[in-house]
Amino acid sequence: MNFEFTEEQLMIQQAARDYAQRELIQDVLERDEKAEFPARHVKNLAELGFLGMMVPPEYDGGGMDTVSYVLAMEEIAKVDASMAVIMSVNNSLVCYGLTKYASEEQKQKYLKPLARGEVIGAFLLSEPEAGSDATHQYTSAEDKGDYYLLNGTKNWITNGNSASTYIVMAQTHPEKKSRGINAFIVEKNSPGITIGPHEDKMGMRSSDTHSIMFTDVKVPKENRIGEDGFGFKFAMMVLEAGRIGIASQALGIASGAFDRAVAYSKERKAFGTEIINHQSLAFKLSDMAVKIENARNLCLKAAWLKDHHQPITVASAMAKQYAADVAMEITTEAVQIHGGYGYVKEYHVERLMREAKLTQIYEGTSEIQKIIISRSLMK
């Protein structure tokens, strides 16, 4: 693995950093307070090519590699994890899934506008009774010949209200269990779709999270992704790659909090000197720096393996589990370093701490990642 970034990768990283530090920072606290969707920033990042980064140019994407995606995600998440998760879902789950597994007709109709950022997508897997155990899908897709009839409820859906294109997992053959699940492209404006209230979340507050209800929604047969029964395998393979995006988001949250902790420790004085000069705090920052670098290396390794068409199951699980746990630890320490100021909103670290928690939960909890890693050791 070459640790030297290309000129193009560095340009992408710098573009993401510039936008985050110049534009996202301006209203991030207000959007967090109001739980306001960052529509303006979504449009701007689409124009920068950040919503279809890894989609091939023939489908109107940026044709970038996964390493570039990791670098951009870290810079965005340093400032605004809500914007980062919107970007992650559209890139890692929706666009990646369609790029790799959709038919040519589906790519032309749905992938192109998603890659251009004209619309954004959502990935609908979780249900009230199916979180970590995604094999038990209660949303049903009854085969009616030339269409499927979709009924059920999905919850915790990022971009639930703002997305125009849903990728929905549903059970067609209950007797086959996970082998009877299918994946469908569903248009949000289809009759029979009801969007639940905006979830009032602890963190990631300006990304919109909703439950989505389906009542006799007709889905054309041509909107099924892959062969009959491919849905669960599709979801697992997409999530496997998607964990790189969430790992990168967790990395960004951690490094953003760390940068603020270092800056504050160079300004704040106690006992006659800047607090960074006190060994107890200097050692704390040293430990934080090492853990962030380890998380970054795991993210980049998983990205490099994906770009070189190598297996990523364990690498992406390791990156996601470690980076998420580090994000929670680093943000907690950043609040501690700020003291009382860390507990108020204007210093940002309390927000980053709230946002870090979700990275241990969604797209596979830290415990699920440990199951994946431990099973690999048993083989």
Short mmCIF file of N, CA and C in Angstrom, two decimals, residues 218-303:
data_model
loop_
_atom_site.label_atom_id
_atom_site.label_comp_id
_atom_site.label_asym_id
_atom_site.label_seq_id
_atom_site.Cartn_x
_atom_site.Cartn_y
_atom_site.Cartn_z
N LYS A 218 -47.47 -0.02 -5.64
CA LYS A 218 -47.14 -0.81 -6.82
C LYS A 218 -45.72 -0.47 -7.30
N VAL A 219 -44.90 -1.50 -7.39
CA VAL A 219 -43.52 -1.33 -7.86
C VAL A 219 -43.36 -2.13 -9.14
N PRO A 220 -43.04 -1.49 -10.26
CA PRO A 220 -42.89 -2.22 -11.52
C PRO A 220 -41.85 -3.34 -11.41
N LYS A 221 -42.10 -4.43 -12.12
CA LYS A 221 -41.21 -5.58 -12.07
C LYS A 221 -39.78 -5.19 -12.46
N GLU A 222 -39.68 -4.25 -13.41
CA GLU A 222 -38.35 -3.84 -13.88
C GLU A 222 -37.57 -3.05 -12.84
N ASN A 223 -38.19 -2.72 -11.71
CA ASN A 223 -37.50 -1.98 -10.65
C ASN A 223 -36.88 -2.90 -9.59
N ARG A 224 -37.03 -4.21 -9.76
CA ARG A 224 -36.32 -5.13 -8.87
C ARG A 224 -34.85 -5.14 -9.25
N ILE A 225 -33.98 -5.11 -8.25
CA ILE A 225 -32.54 -5.15 -8.49
C ILE A 225 -32.05 -6.59 -8.45
N GLY A 226 -31.51 -7.06 -9.55
CA GLY A 226 -30.96 -8.41 -9.61
C GLY A 226 -32.03 -9.48 -9.72
N GLU A 227 -31.59 -10.73 -9.58
CA GLU A 227 -32.49 -11.87 -9.69
C GLU A 227 -33.42 -11.96 -8.48
N ASP A 228 -34.48 -12.74 -8.64
CA ASP A 228 -35.43 -12.96 -7.55
C ASP A 228 -34.70 -13.59 -6.37
N GLY A 229 -34.83 -12.97 -5.18
CA GLY A 229 -34.18 -13.48 -3.98
C GLY A 229 -32.80 -12.92 -3.72
N PHE A 230 -32.38 -11.96 -4.53
CA PHE A 230 -31.03 -11.39 -4.40
C PHE A 230 -30.95 -10.28 -3.34
N GLY A 231 -32.09 -9.86 -2.80
CA GLY A 231 -32.14 -8.64 -1.99
C GLY A 231 -31.28 -8.65 -0.75
N PHE A 232 -31.30 -9.73 0.02
CA PHE A 232 -30.52 -9.74 1.26
C PHE A 232 -29.03 -9.72 0.96
N LYS A 233 -28.61 -10.51 -0.02
CA LYS A 233 -27.20 -10.51 -0.40
C LYS A 233 -26.80 -9.14 -0.90
N PHE A 234 -27.66 -8.51 -1.68
CA PHE A 234 -27.43 -7.14 -2.15
C PHE A 234 -27.20 -6.20 -0.98
N ALA A 235 -28.11 -6.25 0.00
CA ALA A 235 -28.01 -5.34 1.14
C ALA A 235 -26.72 -5.53 1.91
N MET A 236 -26.33 -6.78 2.14
CA MET A 236 -25.12 -7.05 2.91
C MET A 236 -23.87 -6.59 2.17
N MET A 237 -23.83 -6.80 0.87
CA MET A 237 -22.65 -6.39 0.09
C MET A 237 -22.55 -4.87 0.00
N VAL A 238 -23.71 -4.21 -0.10
CA VAL A 238 -23.70 -2.75 -0.14
C VAL A 238 -23.28 -2.19 1.21
N LEU A 239 -23.81 -2.74 2.29
CA LEU A 239 -23.43 -2.28 3.63
C LEU A 239 -21.95 -2.51 3.91
N GLU A 240 -21.43 -3.61 3.40
CA GLU A 240 -20.00 -3.92 3.57
C GLU A 240 -19.13 -2.78 3.04
N ALA A 241 -19.49 -2.29 1.87
CA ALA A 241 -18.75 -1.15 1.30
C ALA A 241 -19.13 0.15 2.00
N GLY A 242 -20.40 0.26 2.40
CA GLY A 242 -20.86 1.49 3.04
C GLY A 242 -20.20 1.77 4.37
N ARG A 243 -19.73 0.71 5.04
CA ARG A 243 -19.07 0.90 6.33
C ARG A 243 -17.80 1.74 6.21
N ILE A 244 -17.20 1.74 5.05
CA ILE A 244 -16.02 2.58 4.84
C ILE A 244 -16.42 4.05 4.96
N GLY A 245 -17.59 4.39 4.43
CA GLY A 245 -18.07 5.78 4.54
C GLY A 245 -18.35 6.18 5.97
N ILE A 246 -19.01 5.30 6.74
CA ILE A 246 -19.30 5.64 8.14
C ILE A 246 -18.03 5.65 8.97
N ALA A 247 -17.10 4.76 8.68
CA ALA A 247 -15.80 4.79 9.37
C ALA A 247 -15.10 6.12 9.11
N SER A 248 -15.16 6.60 7.88
CA SER A 248 -14.54 7.88 7.53
C SER A 248 -15.25 9.04 8.21
N GLN A 249 -16.56 8.92 8.33
CA GLN A 249 -17.31 9.94 9.06
C GLN A 249 -16.89 9.98 10.52
N ALA A 250 -16.79 8.80 11.15
CA ALA A 250 -16.35 8.73 12.54
C ALA A 250 -14.95 9.30 12.70
N LEU A 251 -14.08 8.99 11.75
CA LEU A 251 -12.72 9.54 11.75
C LEU A 251 -12.76 11.06 11.71
N GLY A 252 -13.62 11.61 10.85
CA GLY A 252 -13.72 13.06 10.74
C GLY A 252 -14.22 13.70 12.01
N ILE A 253 -15.22 13.08 12.65
CA ILE A 253 -15.74 13.60 13.92
C ILE A 253 -14.62 13.63 14.96
N ALA A 254 -13.86 12.53 15.03
CA ALA A 254 -12.76 12.44 15.99
C ALA A 254 -11.68 13.49 15.71
N SER A 255 -11.28 13.59 14.45
CA SER A 255 -10.19 14.52 14.12
C SER A 255 -10.65 15.98 14.25
N GLY A 256 -11.93 16.24 13.99
CA GLY A 256 -12.45 17.60 14.19
C GLY A 256 -12.42 18.00 15.66
N ALA A 257 -12.83 17.08 16.52
CA ALA A 257 -12.79 17.35 17.97
C ALA A 257 -11.36 17.48 18.46
N PHE A 258 -10.49 16.65 17.92
CA PHE A 258 -9.08 16.70 18.32
C PHE A 258 -8.45 18.04 17.93
N ASP A 259 -8.71 18.50 16.72
CA ASP A 259 -8.16 19.79 16.28
C ASP A 259 -8.62 20.92 17.21
N ARG A 260 -9.87 20.88 17.61
CA ARG A 260 -10.38 21.92 18.51
C ARG A 260 -9.76 21.80 19.90
N ALA A 261 -9.52 20.57 20.36
CA ALA A 261 -8.90 20.37 21.67
C ALA A 261 -7.46 20.88 21.68
N VAL A 262 -6.73 20.62 20.60
CA VAL A 262 -5.34 21.10 20.51
C VAL A 262 -5.31 22.63 20.48
N ALA A 263 -6.17 23.22 19.64
CA ALA A 263 -6.20 24.68 19.54
C ALA A 263 -6.55 25.32 20.88
N TYR A 264 -7.53 24.76 21.56
CA TYR A 264 -7.94 25.31 22.86
C TYR A 264 -6.83 25.18 23.89
N SER A 265 -6.14 24.04 23.88
CA SER A 265 -5.09 23.81 24.87
C SER A 265 -3.88 24.71 24.66
N LYS A 266 -3.74 25.26 23.47
CA LYS A 266 -2.66 26.21 23.21
C LYS A 266 -3.03 27.62 23.62
N GLU A 267 -4.32 27.87 23.81
CA GLU A 267 -4.78 29.21 24.18
C GLU A 267 -5.10 29.32 25.67
N ARG A 268 -5.68 28.32 26.22
CA ARG A 268 -6.12 28.35 27.62
C ARG A 268 -4.92 28.25 28.57
N LYS A 269 -4.89 29.15 29.53
CA LYS A 269 -3.80 29.14 30.50
C LYS A 269 -4.31 28.71 31.87
N ALA A 270 -3.47 27.96 32.56
CA ALA A 270 -3.75 27.57 33.94
C ALA A 270 -2.43 27.37 34.66
N PHE A 271 -2.33 27.84 35.88
CA PHE A 271 -1.11 27.74 36.67
C PHE A 271 0.09 28.35 35.94
N GLY A 272 -0.17 29.48 35.29
CA GLY A 272 0.91 30.28 34.72
C GLY A 272 1.38 29.89 33.35
N THR A 273 0.73 28.92 32.69
CA THR A 273 1.18 28.53 31.35
C THR A 273 0.01 27.93 30.57
N GLU A 274 0.19 27.83 29.25
CA GLU A 274 -0.84 27.20 28.43
C GLU A 274 -1.00 25.75 28.88
N ILE A 275 -2.23 25.26 28.89
CA ILE A 275 -2.47 23.94 29.48
C ILE A 275 -1.83 22.81 28.69
N ILE A 276 -1.49 23.06 27.41
CA ILE A 276 -0.80 22.02 26.65
C ILE A 276 0.58 21.72 27.23
N ASN A 277 1.11 22.64 28.00
CA ASN A 277 2.43 22.43 28.60
C ASN A 277 2.38 21.55 29.85
N HIS A 278 1.18 21.26 30.34
CA HIS A 278 1.05 20.34 31.47
C HIS A 278 1.10 18.90 30.96
N GLN A 279 1.98 18.12 31.55
CA GLN A 279 2.24 16.80 31.00
C GLN A 279 1.00 15.91 30.98
N SER A 280 0.16 16.02 31.98
CA SER A 280 -1.04 15.17 32.01
C SER A 280 -1.91 15.42 30.79
N LEU A 281 -2.03 16.68 30.37
CA LEU A 281 -2.84 16.99 29.21
C LEU A 281 -2.09 16.68 27.92
N ALA A 282 -0.79 16.96 27.90
CA ALA A 282 0.01 16.67 26.71
C ALA A 282 -0.01 15.18 26.39
N PHE A 283 0.08 14.33 27.42
CA PHE A 283 0.03 12.89 27.21
C PHE A 283 -1.35 12.45 26.71
N LYS A 284 -2.38 13.11 27.21
CA LYS A 284 -3.73 12.80 26.76
C LYS A 284 -3.86 13.10 25.26
N LEU A 285 -3.37 14.25 24.84
CA LEU A 285 -3.41 14.60 23.43
C LEU A 285 -2.57 13.65 22.59
N SER A 286 -1.45 13.21 23.13
CA SER A 286 -0.60 12.25 22.42
C SER A 286 -1.36 10.94 22.17
N ASP A 287 -2.03 10.44 23.19
CA ASP A 287 -2.81 9.21 23.04
C ASP A 287 -3.93 9.40 22.01
N MET A 288 -4.56 10.54 22.04
CA MET A 288 -5.63 10.83 21.09
C MET A 288 -5.10 10.83 19.65
N ALA A 289 -3.93 11.44 19.46
CA ALA A 289 -3.34 11.52 18.12
C ALA A 289 -3.03 10.14 17.57
N VAL A 290 -2.51 9.26 18.41
CA VAL A 290 -2.18 7.90 17.96
C VAL A 290 -3.44 7.15 17.55
N LYS A 291 -4.49 7.26 18.33
CA LYS A 291 -5.72 6.53 18.03
C LYS A 291 -6.37 7.04 16.75
N ILE A 292 -6.33 8.35 16.54
CA ILE A 292 -6.88 8.90 15.30
C ILE A 292 -6.09 8.42 14.09
N GLU A 293 -4.77 8.39 14.23
CA GLU A 293 -3.94 7.92 13.11
C GLU A 293 -4.21 6.44 12.82
N ASN A 294 -4.40 5.65 13.86
CA ASN A 294 -4.74 4.23 13.65
C ASN A 294 -6.08 4.10 12.93
N ALA A 295 -7.06 4.90 13.34
CA ALA A 295 -8.37 4.87 12.68
C ALA A 295 -8.24 5.28 11.22
N ARG A 296 -7.46 6.31 10.96
CA ARG A 296 -7.27 6.77 9.58
C ARG A 296 -6.63 5.67 8.73
N ASN A 297 -5.63 5.01 9.27
CA ASN A 297 -4.97 3.94 8.52
C ASN A 297 -5.92 2.79 8.21
N LEU A 298 -6.79 2.44 9.16
CA LEU A 298 -7.76 1.38 8.91
C LEU A 298 -8.76 1.79 7.82
N CYS A 299 -9.19 3.04 7.84
CA CYS A 299 -10.10 3.53 6.79
C CYS A 299 -9.43 3.49 5.42
N LEU A 300 -8.20 3.98 5.37
CA LEU A 300 -7.49 4.02 4.09
C LEU A 300 -7.16 2.62 3.58
N LYS A 301 -6.85 1.69 4.50
CA LYS A 301 -6.58 0.32 4.07
C LYS A 301 -7.82 -0.31 3.46
N ALA A 302 -8.97 -0.14 4.11
CA ALA A 302 -10.21 -0.69 3.57
C ALA A 302 -10.52 -0.07 2.21
N ALA A 303 -10.31 1.25 2.08
CA ALA A 303 -10.55 1.93 0.81
C ALA A 303 -9.61 1.41 -0.27
#
